[in-house]
Short mmCIF file of C-alpha atoms in Angstrom, two decimals:
data_model
loop_
_atom_site.label_atom_id
_atom_site.label_comp_id
_atom_site.label_asym_id
_atom_site.label_seq_id
_atom_site.Cartn_x
_atom_site.Cartn_y
_atom_site.Cartn_z
CA MET A 30 -0.05 -0.03 0.11
CA SER A 31 1.26 3.54 -0.92
CA ALA A 32 2.45 5.59 1.91
CA ASN A 33 0.48 8.48 0.31
CA PRO A 34 -2.94 7.42 -1.33
CA THR A 35 -4.27 10.02 -3.42
CA VAL A 36 -7.65 10.57 -4.53
CA HIS A 37 -8.72 12.53 -7.97
CA ILE A 38 -12.48 13.39 -8.34
CA ASP A 39 -13.80 15.37 -10.91
CA ILE A 40 -17.39 16.25 -12.72
CA VAL A 41 -16.72 17.77 -16.02
CA ASP A 42 -18.70 18.92 -19.07
CA ALA A 43 -16.55 17.88 -21.90
CA PRO A 44 -14.90 14.53 -22.97
CA ILE A 45 -12.88 12.69 -20.63
CA ASP A 46 -9.08 12.67 -21.41
CA LEU A 47 -8.61 9.10 -20.36
CA ASN A 48 -4.43 9.13 -21.22
CA ALA A 49 -4.35 12.24 -19.07
CA LEU A 50 -5.54 10.50 -16.03
CA THR A 51 -3.17 7.39 -16.34
CA GLU A 52 -0.37 8.84 -14.57
CA LYS A 53 -2.52 9.67 -11.47
CA VAL A 54 -2.58 6.31 -10.45
CA SER A 55 1.28 5.55 -11.31
CA ASP A 56 3.43 4.67 -8.43
CA PRO A 57 6.66 2.88 -8.44
CA ASP A 58 5.41 0.62 -5.52
CA VAL A 59 1.91 -0.52 -7.36
CA GLY A 60 1.88 -3.68 -9.41
CA ALA A 61 -1.63 -3.22 -10.95
CA HIS A 62 -3.43 -0.28 -12.29
CA GLY A 63 -7.12 -1.02 -13.60
CA TRP A 64 -9.82 1.12 -15.24
CA PHE A 65 -13.43 1.13 -15.64
CA VAL A 66 -14.71 3.39 -18.73
CA GLY A 67 -18.71 3.47 -18.73
CA VAL A 68 -19.74 4.98 -22.34
CA THR A 69 -22.98 5.61 -23.63
CA ARG A 70 -24.99 2.53 -25.64
CA ARG A 71 -27.17 2.88 -28.23
CA THR A 72 -29.43 0.22 -27.44
CA THR A 73 -31.65 -0.70 -24.49
CA ASP A 74 -33.69 -3.75 -25.41
CA ASP A 75 -35.36 -2.59 -28.62
CA ARG A 76 -35.10 0.91 -28.07
CA ILE A 77 -32.35 3.16 -29.73
CA THR A 78 -30.99 6.03 -27.67
CA GLU A 79 -30.88 9.39 -29.55
CA THR A 80 -29.20 11.29 -26.58
CA LEU A 81 -28.19 10.84 -23.19
CA ASP A 82 -27.88 13.56 -20.62
CA TYR A 83 -26.50 13.90 -17.32
CA GLU A 84 -27.15 15.99 -14.55
CA ALA A 85 -25.75 16.20 -11.20
CA HIS A 86 -26.14 17.86 -7.56
CA ARG A 87 -22.39 18.89 -7.80
CA PRO A 88 -21.14 19.76 -4.50
CA MET A 89 -22.93 16.71 -2.83
CA ALA A 90 -21.80 14.41 -6.03
CA ILE A 91 -18.01 15.41 -5.41
CA GLU A 92 -18.28 14.84 -1.73
CA GLN A 93 -20.01 11.51 -2.20
CA LEU A 94 -17.43 10.23 -4.81
CA GLY A 95 -14.44 11.47 -2.42
CA GLN A 96 -16.18 9.20 0.16
CA ILE A 97 -16.31 6.04 -2.01
CA ALA A 98 -12.66 6.77 -3.02
CA ARG A 99 -11.52 6.85 0.45
CA GLN A 100 -13.38 3.81 1.56
CA ALA A 101 -12.39 1.91 -1.42
CA ILE A 102 -8.65 2.83 -0.48
CA ASP A 103 -8.92 1.75 3.13
CA THR A 104 -11.13 -1.48 2.18
CA TYR A 105 -8.91 -2.73 -0.97
CA SER A 106 -5.43 -1.42 0.11
CA LEU A 107 -5.58 1.02 -3.01
CA ALA A 108 -2.39 3.23 -3.49
CA HIS A 109 -4.64 5.80 -5.69
CA VAL A 110 -8.11 6.30 -7.14
CA VAL A 111 -9.32 8.54 -9.91
CA ILE A 112 -13.16 9.08 -10.47
CA VAL A 113 -14.24 11.51 -13.18
CA HIS A 114 -17.92 12.02 -14.19
CA ARG A 115 -19.05 13.72 -17.40
CA ILE A 116 -22.36 15.60 -17.51
CA GLY A 117 -24.51 17.17 -19.88
CA ARG A 118 -25.00 15.46 -23.27
CA VAL A 119 -22.90 12.27 -23.82
CA PRO A 120 -23.02 10.82 -27.56
CA VAL A 121 -23.22 7.38 -28.07
CA GLY A 122 -19.90 5.59 -27.49
CA GLU A 123 -18.16 8.45 -25.55
CA ALA A 124 -17.58 8.06 -21.58
CA SER A 125 -20.01 9.07 -19.01
CA ILE A 126 -17.59 7.74 -16.31
CA VAL A 127 -13.85 6.76 -15.61
CA VAL A 128 -12.75 4.94 -12.58
CA GLY A 129 -9.27 4.06 -12.32
CA CYS A 130 -7.06 2.68 -9.33
CA SER A 131 -3.85 1.10 -8.71
CA SER A 132 -2.77 -1.35 -5.99
CA ALA A 133 0.45 -3.26 -5.07
CA HIS A 134 -1.36 -6.79 -6.41
CA ARG A 135 -3.99 -7.12 -8.98
CA VAL A 136 -6.59 -8.69 -6.70
CA ASP A 137 -7.54 -5.67 -4.96
CA THR A 138 -7.89 -3.58 -8.18
CA PHE A 139 -9.81 -6.19 -9.66
CA ALA A 140 -12.13 -6.20 -6.65
CA ALA A 141 -12.27 -2.52 -6.02
CA LEU A 142 -13.57 -1.49 -9.71
CA PRO A 143 -17.02 -3.24 -9.46
CA TRP A 144 -17.36 -2.24 -5.80
CA MET A 145 -16.89 1.34 -6.45
CA MET A 146 -19.32 1.46 -9.57
CA ASP A 147 -21.90 -0.37 -7.30
CA ALA A 148 -21.33 2.54 -4.67
CA ILE A 149 -21.63 5.35 -7.39
CA LYS A 150 -24.73 4.05 -9.02
CA ARG A 151 -26.45 3.47 -5.46
CA ASP A 152 -25.49 6.72 -3.77
CA VAL A 153 -24.13 9.49 -5.96
CA PRO A 154 -26.68 12.18 -6.73
CA ILE A 155 -26.14 12.01 -10.75
CA TRP A 156 -29.17 11.46 -12.98
CA LYS A 157 -29.36 10.22 -16.49
CA ARG A 158 -32.10 11.13 -18.94
CA GLU A 159 -32.28 9.07 -21.99
CA THR A 160 -33.96 10.47 -25.51
CA TYR A 161 -35.27 7.98 -27.77
CA THR A 162 -35.27 7.82 -31.45
CA ASP A 163 -39.09 7.64 -31.04
CA GLY A 164 -38.85 11.14 -29.09
CA GLN A 165 -40.02 9.66 -25.68
CA GLN A 166 -37.85 11.03 -22.83
CA GLU A 167 -37.04 9.37 -19.62
CA TRP A 168 -35.04 9.72 -16.54
CA VAL A 169 -33.51 6.64 -15.87
CA HIS A 170 -34.74 5.04 -12.45
CA PRO A 171 -32.38 2.09 -11.15
CA ASP A 172 -35.42 -0.46 -11.08
CA SER A 173 -36.30 0.22 -14.80
CA ASP A 174 -32.49 0.14 -15.76
CA SER A 175 -32.57 -3.67 -16.34
CA THR A 176 -29.57 -3.43 -18.61
CA PRO A 177 -27.16 -1.31 -16.97
CA ASN A 178 -25.85 1.21 -19.46
CA GLU A 179 -22.21 -0.09 -19.44
CA MET B 5 -43.98 27.76 11.18
CA ILE B 6 -40.70 27.74 9.53
CA LYS B 7 -40.41 28.34 5.91
CA ILE B 8 -37.34 26.42 4.11
CA GLN B 9 -36.12 26.03 0.47
CA VAL B 10 -35.74 22.49 -0.72
CA GLN B 11 -33.57 21.92 -3.97
CA MET B 12 -35.11 19.99 -6.58
CA PHE B 13 -33.06 17.67 -9.23
CA ALA B 14 -33.65 15.88 -12.08
CA GLY B 15 -37.30 14.12 -12.44
CA ALA B 16 -38.21 16.10 -9.09
CA LYS B 17 -37.20 19.21 -10.79
CA GLN B 18 -39.14 18.37 -14.02
CA LEU B 19 -42.45 17.41 -12.27
CA ALA B 20 -42.19 20.59 -9.79
CA GLY B 21 -41.43 22.62 -12.80
CA ARG B 22 -38.60 24.90 -10.43
CA ASP B 23 -35.35 24.36 -8.97
CA THR B 24 -36.30 24.90 -5.54
CA VAL B 25 -39.89 24.08 -3.62
CA GLU B 26 -40.43 26.44 -0.27
CA VAL B 27 -42.16 24.17 2.33
CA GLU B 28 -43.59 25.32 5.84
CA VAL B 29 -42.64 23.14 8.98
CA ARG B 30 -42.72 23.39 12.51
CA SER B 31 -39.77 23.59 14.51
CA PRO B 32 -37.78 21.09 15.59
CA ILE B 33 -37.52 20.11 11.68
CA GLN B 34 -37.75 16.12 11.32
CA ALA B 35 -36.81 15.21 7.98
CA ARG B 36 -40.21 12.96 7.68
CA ALA B 37 -41.89 16.44 8.08
CA ILE B 38 -40.21 17.88 5.00
CA PHE B 39 -41.38 15.02 2.77
CA ASP B 40 -44.93 15.47 4.10
CA ALA B 41 -44.70 19.32 3.45
CA LEU B 42 -43.47 18.64 0.13
CA GLN B 43 -46.40 16.88 -0.92
CA VAL B 44 -48.38 19.87 0.12
CA ALA B 45 -46.41 22.62 -1.49
CA ALA B 46 -46.03 20.58 -4.92
CA PRO B 47 -48.57 17.79 -4.85
CA GLU B 48 -47.26 16.80 -8.42
CA LEU B 49 -44.08 15.44 -6.61
CA THR B 50 -46.23 12.79 -4.85
CA PRO B 51 -45.55 10.13 -7.04
CA LEU B 52 -42.10 10.31 -6.98
CA ILE B 53 -41.47 11.16 -3.13
CA PRO B 54 -41.56 7.36 -1.79
CA SER B 55 -38.44 6.80 -3.78
CA CYS B 56 -36.65 9.84 -2.79
CA ARG B 57 -34.08 10.44 -0.29
CA LEU B 58 -33.21 13.73 1.61
CA ALA B 59 -29.97 15.16 1.79
CA VAL B 60 -29.10 17.72 4.27
CA ASP B 61 -25.69 19.77 3.66
CA ASN B 62 -24.70 17.14 0.99
CA ARG B 63 -25.17 14.10 2.96
CA TYR B 64 -28.34 11.77 3.08
CA VAL B 65 -30.44 11.86 6.26
CA ILE B 66 -32.70 9.28 7.85
CA ASP B 67 -36.65 10.40 8.18
CA GLN B 68 -35.86 10.71 12.03
CA SER B 69 -33.06 13.28 11.61
CA ILE B 70 -33.56 16.72 13.05
CA ILE B 71 -32.45 19.59 10.47
CA ASP B 72 -31.08 22.98 11.22
CA GLU B 73 -33.21 25.57 9.42
CA ASP B 74 -29.89 27.13 7.83
CA SER B 75 -29.12 23.89 6.36
CA THR B 76 -28.82 23.19 2.54
CA ILE B 77 -31.86 20.84 2.00
CA ALA B 78 -32.12 18.68 -1.27
CA LEU B 79 -34.82 16.02 -2.62
CA ILE B 80 -32.84 13.14 -4.23
CA PRO B 81 -34.66 11.35 -6.72
CA PRO B 82 -33.24 7.70 -7.53
CA VAL B 83 -29.79 8.21 -8.81
CA SER B 84 -28.83 6.65 -12.02
CA GLY B 85 -24.99 7.77 -12.82
CA GLY B 86 -22.23 5.80 -14.33
#
């Protein structure tokens, strides 16, 4: 475990530059870097997404993301955590969220990524509104989101 | 009675048609009472409220929590980030 774990949290209105984030989990004492990239998917069952828009309660989302990152560091002995969520309109194929972490051994990084994503989807005040090609719009409710976006 | 502003987001903002809803509650303010007062101040929120959480100063609170009237209060509909 790194002597000085770091957390990088951001909510952005523009495309996420994954390459620029890689250095934030780098550390001579880690052997594993892990990344999850959630992107806008075109199809949900038989419906086609025209646009996907995200809205956040920004100060609360930042605080909640920081809590999740710090808890992941404690639980999984991570060295570093990066969580960046994009809000506004996110076109099909582009990333709405990037979660990265690093640890001495791969097992911790592998375990931490799904745990962080589940916590984010449960607790962080960010909302997704689908606009389908048939013109219908809906705020995605977790119960109705039978096939998660990514 | 105390008047407080409750911030609206996403589907709640769309249903209420505004960014904040003013509610009237008695002191001491219990979180549960804010849900009840919201249904009076904005009846259009009624179908959504059972699935919402309340956040005070950027943290979720339980129904029994006592809330300071100077806090920032937000109605949090089911989230769907990621």
